[in-house]
Amino acid sequence: MIKATNINKHFTDLHAVKGVDLTVEDGEVLCIIGPSGSGKSTLLRCLNMLEIPDEGIVEVDGELITDSNLREMRTKMAMVFQNFNLFSHLSVMDNITVAPINVKGISKEDAEKKAKELLKLVGLEEKAGAYPRNLSGGQKQRVAIARALAMEPEILLFDEPTSALDPEMVGEVLDVMKELANEGMTMLVVTHEMGFAKEVSDNIIFMADGQIVESGPPSQIFENPLNERTKSFIQKVL
């Protein structure tokens, strides 16, 4: 579904992502974990070209992402950000329908019908007419997930989706993500939620200093890490 090869990204003197290769299969849930500043979010943003890699290529469904097809490719990969990025001047309904209407050319009637289904999925049917300022952080993030799903993407990218939430609101967002994983959605998740990563992911990447230090199934990463750097990190966060 996604294949990234030799991804490198610099910010002035900082080599944020160093020669990373990764592959995500159809229906796979891949979690990316590691200390702050290890390049996790930058790598994720390189996959849909929100950050343009200095080196390397990204393929989606076997097709290379280029300048000419970037818009089309982004419709296949929806992203959920840690700070929600909802349009504050639009209602929940309009936040969800604006992209399908304007990017995919879907009729307003069909877009709103789909939006109502998605709001039901994330448990917010009654909030269609509300504005972001009237929502809790957990509700905003669930709207953001519904908005991402409205584009009917093949892949969902999550950039630390719970890190801006109060602890009591984390669970309601993770529950929605678990439901999506159970339904077979292909997901890449940068997360500090180790319980979620252990329970839901098919594979885990541990990053440090811009590199993939270790990758494998949750049983390996959490119970029998092969690398000392991984072992040290896991002992600190569990």
PDB file of C-alpha atoms in Angstrom:
ATOM      1  CA  MET A   1       0.000   0.000   0.000  1.00  0.00           C
ATOM      2  CA  ILE A   2       2.843   2.395   0.911  1.00  0.00           C
ATOM      3  CA  LYS A   3       6.498   1.899   0.116  1.00  0.00           C
ATOM      4  CA  ALA A   4       9.055   4.532   1.119  1.00  0.00           C
ATOM      5  CA  THR A   5      12.680   4.208   0.075  1.00  0.00           C
ATOM      6  CA  ASN A   6      15.704   6.105   1.421  1.00  0.00           C
ATOM      7  CA  ILE A   7      13.738   9.013   2.903  1.00  0.00           C
ATOM      8  CA  ASN A   8      16.022  11.822   4.060  1.00  0.00           C
ATOM      9  CA  LYS A   9      14.943  15.198   5.415  1.00  0.00           C
ATOM     10  CA  HIS A  10      17.100  18.062   6.662  1.00  0.00           C
ATOM     11  CA  PHE A  11      16.106  21.243   8.481  1.00  0.00           C
ATOM     12  CA  THR A  12      19.161  23.512   8.179  1.00  0.00           C
ATOM     13  CA  ASP A  13      21.775  21.648  10.271  1.00  0.00           C
ATOM     14  CA  LEU A  14      19.375  19.005  11.603  1.00  0.00           C
ATOM     15  CA  HIS A  15      19.227  15.685   9.736  1.00  0.00           C
ATOM     16  CA  ALA A  16      15.706  14.840  10.946  1.00  0.00           C
ATOM     17  CA  VAL A  17      15.111  11.638   8.939  1.00  0.00           C
ATOM     18  CA  LYS A  18      18.070   9.531   7.890  1.00  0.00           C
ATOM     19  CA  GLY A  19      17.682   7.077   5.032  1.00  0.00           C
ATOM     20  CA  VAL A  20      14.432   5.481   6.197  1.00  0.00           C
ATOM     21  CA  ASP A  21      12.826   2.595   4.309  1.00  0.00           C
ATOM     22  CA  LEU A  22       9.382   1.299   5.215  1.00  0.00           C
ATOM     23  CA  THR A  23       6.575  -0.742   3.737  1.00  0.00           C
ATOM     24  CA  VAL A  24       2.936  -0.830   4.846  1.00  0.00           C
ATOM     25  CA  GLU A  25       0.676  -3.564   3.522  1.00  0.00           C
ATOM     26  CA  ASP A  26      -3.015  -3.235   2.718  1.00  0.00           C
ATOM     27  CA  GLY A  27      -5.023  -3.439   5.953  1.00  0.00           C
ATOM     28  CA  GLU A  28      -1.940  -3.170   8.175  1.00  0.00           C
ATOM     29  CA  VAL A  29      -1.782  -1.021  11.291  1.00  0.00           C
ATOM     30  CA  LEU A  30       1.766   0.268  11.728  1.00  0.00           C
ATOM     31  CA  CYS A  31       2.642   2.276  14.832  1.00  0.00           C
ATOM     32  CA  ILE A  32       5.738   4.469  14.967  1.00  0.00           C
ATOM     33  CA  ILE A  33       7.108   5.005  18.460  1.00  0.00           C
ATOM     34  CA  GLY A  34      10.202   6.626  19.899  1.00  0.00           C
ATOM     35  CA  PRO A  35      11.422   9.566  21.962  1.00  0.00           C
ATOM     36  CA  SER A  36      10.464  13.144  21.158  1.00  0.00           C
ATOM     37  CA  GLY A  37      12.605  14.589  18.384  1.00  0.00           C
ATOM     38  CA  SER A  38      13.353  11.206  16.833  1.00  0.00           C
ATOM     39  CA  GLY A  39      11.872  12.108  13.437  1.00  0.00           C
ATOM     40  CA  LYS A  40       8.557  10.243  13.721  1.00  0.00           C
ATOM     41  CA  SER A  41       6.221  13.079  12.724  1.00  0.00           C
ATOM     42  CA  THR A  42       8.601  14.355  10.060  1.00  0.00           C
ATOM     43  CA  LEU A  43       8.705  10.895   8.488  1.00  0.00           C
ATOM     44  CA  LEU A  44       4.904  10.716   8.486  1.00  0.00           C
ATOM     45  CA  ARG A  45       4.654  14.154   6.846  1.00  0.00           C
ATOM     46  CA  CYS A  46       7.168  13.088   4.199  1.00  0.00           C
ATOM     47  CA  LEU A  47       4.901  10.212   3.176  1.00  0.00           C
ATOM     48  CA  ASN A  48       2.185  12.557   1.884  1.00  0.00           C
ATOM     49  CA  MET A  49       4.633  15.321   0.966  1.00  0.00           C
ATOM     50  CA  LEU A  50       3.554  17.842   3.592  1.00  0.00           C
ATOM     51  CA  GLU A  51       7.317  17.845   4.038  1.00  0.00           C
ATOM     52  CA  ILE A  52       9.189  17.292   0.775  1.00  0.00           C
ATOM     53  CA  PRO A  53      12.004  14.772   1.323  1.00  0.00           C
ATOM     54  CA  ASP A  54      15.482  15.906   0.303  1.00  0.00           C
ATOM     55  CA  GLU A  55      16.100  12.393  -0.944  1.00  0.00           C
ATOM     56  CA  GLY A  56      14.016   9.286  -1.436  1.00  0.00           C
ATOM     57  CA  ILE A  57      10.773   8.198  -3.062  1.00  0.00           C
ATOM     58  CA  VAL A  58       7.292   7.271  -1.873  1.00  0.00           C
ATOM     59  CA  GLU A  59       4.994   4.879  -3.737  1.00  0.00           C
ATOM     60  CA  VAL A  60       1.288   4.354  -3.071  1.00  0.00           C
ATOM     61  CA  ASP A  61      -0.387   1.327  -4.629  1.00  0.00           C
ATOM     62  CA  GLY A  62       2.758   0.859  -6.690  1.00  0.00           C
ATOM     63  CA  GLU A  63       2.582   4.374  -8.140  1.00  0.00           C
ATOM     64  CA  LEU A  64       5.350   6.892  -7.496  1.00  0.00           C
ATOM     65  CA  ILE A  65       4.228  10.192  -5.933  1.00  0.00           C
ATOM     66  CA  THR A  66       5.252  13.070  -8.219  1.00  0.00           C
ATOM     67  CA  ASP A  67       4.428  16.761  -8.525  1.00  0.00           C
ATOM     68  CA  SER A  68       1.884  15.972 -11.223  1.00  0.00           C
ATOM     69  CA  ASN A  69      -0.115  13.392  -9.233  1.00  0.00           C
ATOM     70  CA  LEU A  70       0.379  14.723  -5.693  1.00  0.00           C
ATOM     71  CA  ARG A  71      -3.171  16.055  -5.353  1.00  0.00           C
ATOM     72  CA  GLU A  72      -4.630  12.719  -6.449  1.00  0.00           C
ATOM     73  CA  MET A  73      -2.315  10.771  -4.150  1.00  0.00           C
ATOM     74  CA  ARG A  74      -3.265  12.900  -1.168  1.00  0.00           C
ATOM     75  CA  THR A  75      -6.898  11.901  -1.648  1.00  0.00           C
ATOM     76  CA  LYS A  76      -5.745   8.324  -1.010  1.00  0.00           C
ATOM     77  CA  MET A  77      -3.908   9.261   2.201  1.00  0.00           C
ATOM     78  CA  ALA A  78      -5.896  11.290   4.716  1.00  0.00           C
ATOM     79  CA  MET A  79      -4.126  12.754   7.723  1.00  0.00           C
ATOM     80  CA  VAL A  80      -5.292  13.380  11.274  1.00  0.00           C
ATOM     81  CA  PHE A  81      -3.189  15.951  13.127  1.00  0.00           C
ATOM     82  CA  GLN A  82      -2.478  16.257  16.840  1.00  0.00           C
ATOM     83  CA  ASN A  83      -4.025  19.753  16.977  1.00  0.00           C
ATOM     84  CA  PHE A  84      -7.170  18.802  15.003  1.00  0.00           C
ATOM     85  CA  ASN A  85      -6.809  21.587  12.357  1.00  0.00           C
ATOM     86  CA  LEU A  86     -10.573  22.017  12.065  1.00  0.00           C
ATOM     87  CA  PHE A  87     -11.898  25.130  10.326  1.00  0.00           C
ATOM     88  CA  SER A  88     -13.107  27.244  13.251  1.00  0.00           C
ATOM     89  CA  HIS A  89     -15.585  29.265  11.137  1.00  0.00           C
ATOM     90  CA  LEU A  90     -17.337  26.144   9.811  1.00  0.00           C
ATOM     91  CA  SER A  91     -19.827  23.871  11.544  1.00  0.00           C
ATOM     92  CA  VAL A  92     -18.982  20.230  12.139  1.00  0.00           C
ATOM     93  CA  MET A  93     -21.079  19.257   9.125  1.00  0.00           C
ATOM     94  CA  ASP A  94     -19.332  21.786   6.885  1.00  0.00           C
ATOM     95  CA  ASN A  95     -15.898  20.748   8.154  1.00  0.00           C
ATOM     96  CA  ILE A  96     -16.626  17.199   7.045  1.00  0.00           C
ATOM     97  CA  THR A  97     -18.270  18.002   3.704  1.00  0.00           C
ATOM     98  CA  VAL A  98     -16.097  20.846   2.380  1.00  0.00           C
ATOM     99  CA  ALA A  99     -13.380  18.615   0.898  1.00  0.00           C
ATOM    100  CA  PRO A 100     -15.645  15.966  -0.696  1.00  0.00           C
ATOM    101  CA  ILE A 101     -17.698  18.732  -2.321  1.00  0.00           C
ATOM    102  CA  ASN A 102     -14.819  20.916  -3.497  1.00  0.00           C
ATOM    103  CA  VAL A 103     -12.091  18.354  -4.178  1.00  0.00           C
ATOM    104  CA  LYS A 104     -14.026  15.274  -5.287  1.00  0.00           C
ATOM    105  CA  GLY A 105     -17.041  17.055  -6.772  1.00  0.00           C
ATOM    106  CA  ILE A 106     -19.577  15.149  -4.671  1.00  0.00           C
ATOM    107  CA  SER A 107     -23.033  16.721  -4.396  1.00  0.00           C
ATOM    108  CA  LYS A 108     -23.878  18.490  -1.158  1.00  0.00           C
ATOM    109  CA  GLU A 109     -26.728  16.050  -0.530  1.00  0.00           C
ATOM    110  CA  ASP A 110     -24.495  12.981  -0.898  1.00  0.00           C
ATOM    111  CA  ALA A 111     -21.685  14.564   1.103  1.00  0.00           C
ATOM    112  CA  GLU A 112     -24.018  15.377   3.991  1.00  0.00           C
ATOM    113  CA  LYS A 113     -25.513  11.887   3.928  1.00  0.00           C
ATOM    114  CA  LYS A 114     -22.007  10.412   4.196  1.00  0.00           C
ATOM    115  CA  ALA A 115     -21.087  12.911   6.919  1.00  0.00           C
ATOM    116  CA  LYS A 116     -24.071  11.844   9.034  1.00  0.00           C
ATOM    117  CA  GLU A 117     -22.951   8.202   8.747  1.00  0.00           C
ATOM    118  CA  LEU A 118     -19.440   9.155   9.797  1.00  0.00           C
ATOM    119  CA  LEU A 119     -20.652  11.244  12.731  1.00  0.00           C
ATOM    120  CA  LYS A 120     -22.610   8.225  13.889  1.00  0.00           C
ATOM    121  CA  LEU A 121     -19.450   6.109  13.542  1.00  0.00           C
ATOM    122  CA  VAL A 122     -17.508   8.468  15.831  1.00  0.00           C
ATOM    123  CA  GLY A 123     -20.446   8.927  18.233  1.00  0.00           C
ATOM    124  CA  LEU A 124     -21.225  12.567  17.446  1.00  0.00           C
ATOM    125  CA  GLU A 125     -24.496  12.480  15.493  1.00  0.00           C
ATOM    126  CA  GLU A 126     -25.921  15.277  17.628  1.00  0.00           C
ATOM    127  CA  LYS A 127     -23.011  17.656  16.931  1.00  0.00           C
ATOM    128  CA  ALA A 128     -23.531  18.226  13.193  1.00  0.00           C
ATOM    129  CA  GLY A 129     -24.540  21.860  13.678  1.00  0.00           C
ATOM    130  CA  ALA A 130     -22.008  22.669  16.391  1.00  0.00           C
ATOM    131  CA  TYR A 131     -18.835  24.697  15.865  1.00  0.00           C
ATOM    132  CA  PRO A 132     -15.346  23.604  16.962  1.00  0.00           C
ATOM    133  CA  ARG A 133     -15.314  26.168  19.805  1.00  0.00           C
ATOM    134  CA  ASN A 134     -18.233  24.305  21.394  1.00  0.00           C
ATOM    135  CA  LEU A 135     -16.512  20.903  21.353  1.00  0.00           C
ATOM    136  CA  SER A 136     -14.153  19.210  23.787  1.00  0.00           C
ATOM    137  CA  GLY A 137     -10.717  18.172  22.580  1.00  0.00           C
ATOM    138  CA  GLY A 138     -11.796  14.566  22.237  1.00  0.00           C
ATOM    139  CA  GLN A 139     -14.838  15.580  20.232  1.00  0.00           C
ATOM    140  CA  LYS A 140     -12.730  17.771  17.948  1.00  0.00           C
ATOM    141  CA  GLN A 141     -10.384  14.893  17.240  1.00  0.00           C
ATOM    142  CA  ARG A 142     -13.272  12.554  16.482  1.00  0.00           C
ATOM    143  CA  VAL A 143     -14.640  15.153  14.044  1.00  0.00           C
ATOM    144  CA  ALA A 144     -11.174  15.341  12.490  1.00  0.00           C
ATOM    145  CA  ILE A 145     -11.217  11.561  12.016  1.00  0.00           C
ATOM    146  CA  ALA A 146     -14.689  11.763  10.426  1.00  0.00           C
ATOM    147  CA  ARG A 147     -13.433  14.537   8.142  1.00  0.00           C
ATOM    148  CA  ALA A 148     -10.496  12.390   7.058  1.00  0.00           C
ATOM    149  CA  LEU A 149     -12.774   9.406   6.380  1.00  0.00           C
ATOM    150  CA  ALA A 150     -15.130  11.561   4.304  1.00  0.00           C
ATOM    151  CA  MET A 151     -12.571  11.540   1.494  1.00  0.00           C
ATOM    152  CA  GLU A 152     -12.811   7.733   1.462  1.00  0.00           C
ATOM    153  CA  PRO A 153      -9.047   7.310   1.705  1.00  0.00           C
ATOM    154  CA  GLU A 154      -7.223   4.034   1.345  1.00  0.00           C
ATOM    155  CA  ILE A 155      -4.798   4.978   4.119  1.00  0.00           C
ATOM    156  CA  LEU A 156      -5.124   7.016   7.310  1.00  0.00           C
ATOM    157  CA  LEU A 157      -2.077   8.779   8.745  1.00  0.00           C
ATOM    158  CA  PHE A 158      -2.307   9.773  12.422  1.00  0.00           C
ATOM    159  CA  ASP A 159       0.254  12.211  13.826  1.00  0.00           C
ATOM    160  CA  GLU A 160       0.142  11.809  17.620  1.00  0.00           C
ATOM    161  CA  PRO A 161      -3.672  12.107  17.596  1.00  0.00           C
ATOM    162  CA  THR A 162      -4.059  12.050  21.382  1.00  0.00           C
ATOM    163  CA  SER A 163      -1.083  14.129  22.531  1.00  0.00           C
ATOM    164  CA  ALA A 164      -3.072  17.390  22.726  1.00  0.00           C
ATOM    165  CA  LEU A 165      -5.940  15.807  24.679  1.00  0.00           C
ATOM    166  CA  ASP A 166      -6.693  15.761  28.371  1.00  0.00           C
ATOM    167  CA  PRO A 167      -6.106  12.249  29.727  1.00  0.00           C
ATOM    168  CA  GLU A 168      -9.802  11.527  30.238  1.00  0.00           C
ATOM    169  CA  MET A 169     -10.492  12.220  26.560  1.00  0.00           C
ATOM    170  CA  VAL A 170      -7.797   9.975  25.131  1.00  0.00           C
ATOM    171  CA  GLY A 171      -9.866   6.805  25.405  1.00  0.00           C
ATOM    172  CA  GLU A 172     -12.765   8.050  23.286  1.00  0.00           C
ATOM    173  CA  VAL A 173     -10.404   8.791  20.381  1.00  0.00           C
ATOM    174  CA  LEU A 174      -8.482   5.541  20.716  1.00  0.00           C
ATOM    175  CA  ASP A 175     -11.783   3.613  20.719  1.00  0.00           C
ATOM    176  CA  VAL A 176     -12.655   5.083  17.318  1.00  0.00           C
ATOM    177  CA  MET A 177      -9.194   4.210  16.002  1.00  0.00           C
ATOM    178  CA  LYS A 178      -9.524   0.643  17.290  1.00  0.00           C
ATOM    179  CA  GLU A 179     -12.858   0.320  15.495  1.00  0.00           C
ATOM    180  CA  LEU A 180     -11.257   1.493  12.243  1.00  0.00           C
ATOM    181  CA  ALA A 181      -8.419  -0.999  12.706  1.00  0.00           C
ATOM    182  CA  ASN A 182     -10.936  -3.800  13.294  1.00  0.00           C
ATOM    183  CA  GLU A 183     -12.659  -2.840  10.047  1.00  0.00           C
ATOM    184  CA  GLY A 184      -9.411  -3.303   8.118  1.00  0.00           C
ATOM    185  CA  MET A 185      -8.379   0.310   7.524  1.00  0.00           C
ATOM    186  CA  THR A 186      -4.713   0.721   6.612  1.00  0.00           C
ATOM    187  CA  MET A 187      -3.266   2.992   9.299  1.00  0.00           C
ATOM    188  CA  LEU A 188       0.082   4.583  10.123  1.00  0.00           C
ATOM    189  CA  VAL A 189       0.063   5.952  13.652  1.00  0.00           C
ATOM    190  CA  VAL A 190       2.735   8.060  15.329  1.00  0.00           C
ATOM    191  CA  THR A 191       1.859   7.630  18.983  1.00  0.00           C
ATOM    192  CA  HIS A 192       2.999   7.780  22.596  1.00  0.00           C
ATOM    193  CA  GLU A 193       0.093   5.518  23.608  1.00  0.00           C
ATOM    194  CA  MET A 194       1.970   2.284  24.203  1.00  0.00           C
ATOM    195  CA  GLY A 195      -1.115   0.343  25.268  1.00  0.00           C
ATOM    196  CA  PHE A 196      -2.794   1.177  21.965  1.00  0.00           C
ATOM    197  CA  ALA A 197       0.328   0.289  19.975  1.00  0.00           C
ATOM    198  CA  LYS A 198       0.648  -3.028  21.782  1.00  0.00           C
ATOM    199  CA  GLU A 199      -3.023  -3.953  21.371  1.00  0.00           C
ATOM    200  CA  VAL A 200      -3.850  -2.768  17.877  1.00  0.00           C
ATOM    201  CA  SER A 201      -0.726  -2.653  15.700  1.00  0.00           C
ATOM    202  CA  ASP A 202       0.389  -5.422  13.395  1.00  0.00           C
ATOM    203  CA  ASN A 203       3.907  -4.044  13.343  1.00  0.00           C
ATOM    204  CA  ILE A 204       5.827  -1.376  15.225  1.00  0.00           C
ATOM    205  CA  ILE A 205       8.726   0.828  14.199  1.00  0.00           C
ATOM    206  CA  PHE A 206      10.973   2.241  16.918  1.00  0.00           C
ATOM    207  CA  MET A 207      12.775   5.402  15.805  1.00  0.00           C
ATOM    208  CA  ALA A 208      15.617   7.297  17.454  1.00  0.00           C
ATOM    209  CA  ASP A 209      17.860  10.047  16.062  1.00  0.00           C
ATOM    210  CA  GLY A 210      16.058  10.061  12.715  1.00  0.00           C
ATOM    211  CA  GLN A 211      16.551   6.364  12.041  1.00  0.00           C
ATOM    212  CA  ILE A 212      14.586   3.151  12.370  1.00  0.00           C
ATOM    213  CA  VAL A 213      16.421   1.365  15.168  1.00  0.00           C
ATOM    214  CA  GLU A 214      14.162  -1.674  15.273  1.00  0.00           C
ATOM    215  CA  SER A 215      10.932  -2.929  13.732  1.00  0.00           C
ATOM    216  CA  GLY A 216       8.791  -5.958  14.326  1.00  0.00           C
ATOM    217  CA  PRO A 217       5.519  -7.223  15.804  1.00  0.00           C
ATOM    218  CA  PRO A 218       4.368  -5.865  19.182  1.00  0.00           C
ATOM    219  CA  SER A 219       5.439  -9.077  20.945  1.00  0.00           C
ATOM    220  CA  GLN A 220       9.031  -8.478  19.868  1.00  0.00           C
ATOM    221  CA  ILE A 221       9.213  -4.742  20.494  1.00  0.00           C
ATOM    222  CA  PHE A 222       7.524  -4.792  23.891  1.00  0.00           C
ATOM    223  CA  GLU A 223       8.540  -8.166  25.283  1.00  0.00           C
ATOM    224  CA  ASN A 224      11.809  -9.095  23.611  1.00  0.00           C
ATOM    225  CA  PRO A 225      13.446  -6.082  21.931  1.00  0.00           C
ATOM    226  CA  LEU A 226      16.634  -6.929  20.092  1.00  0.00           C
ATOM    227  CA  ASN A 227      18.290  -3.519  20.312  1.00  0.00           C
ATOM    228  CA  GLU A 228      19.554  -1.988  23.558  1.00  0.00           C
ATOM    229  CA  ARG A 229      18.215   1.436  22.544  1.00  0.00           C
ATOM    230  CA  THR A 230      14.750  -0.069  22.088  1.00  0.00           C
ATOM    231  CA  LYS A 231      14.998  -1.946  25.363  1.00  0.00           C
ATOM    232  CA  SER A 232      15.933   1.230  27.254  1.00  0.00           C
ATOM    233  CA  PHE A 233      13.034   3.178  25.751  1.00  0.00           C
ATOM    234  CA  ILE A 234      10.455   0.468  26.453  1.00  0.00           C
ATOM    235  CA  GLN A 235      11.591   0.159  30.080  1.00  0.00           C
ATOM    236  CA  LYS A 236      11.065   3.894  30.562  1.00  0.00           C
ATOM    237  CA  VAL A 237       7.613   4.148  29.009  1.00  0.00           C
ATOM    238  CA  LEU A 238       5.954   0.981  30.315  1.00  0.00           C
TER     239      LEU A 238
END
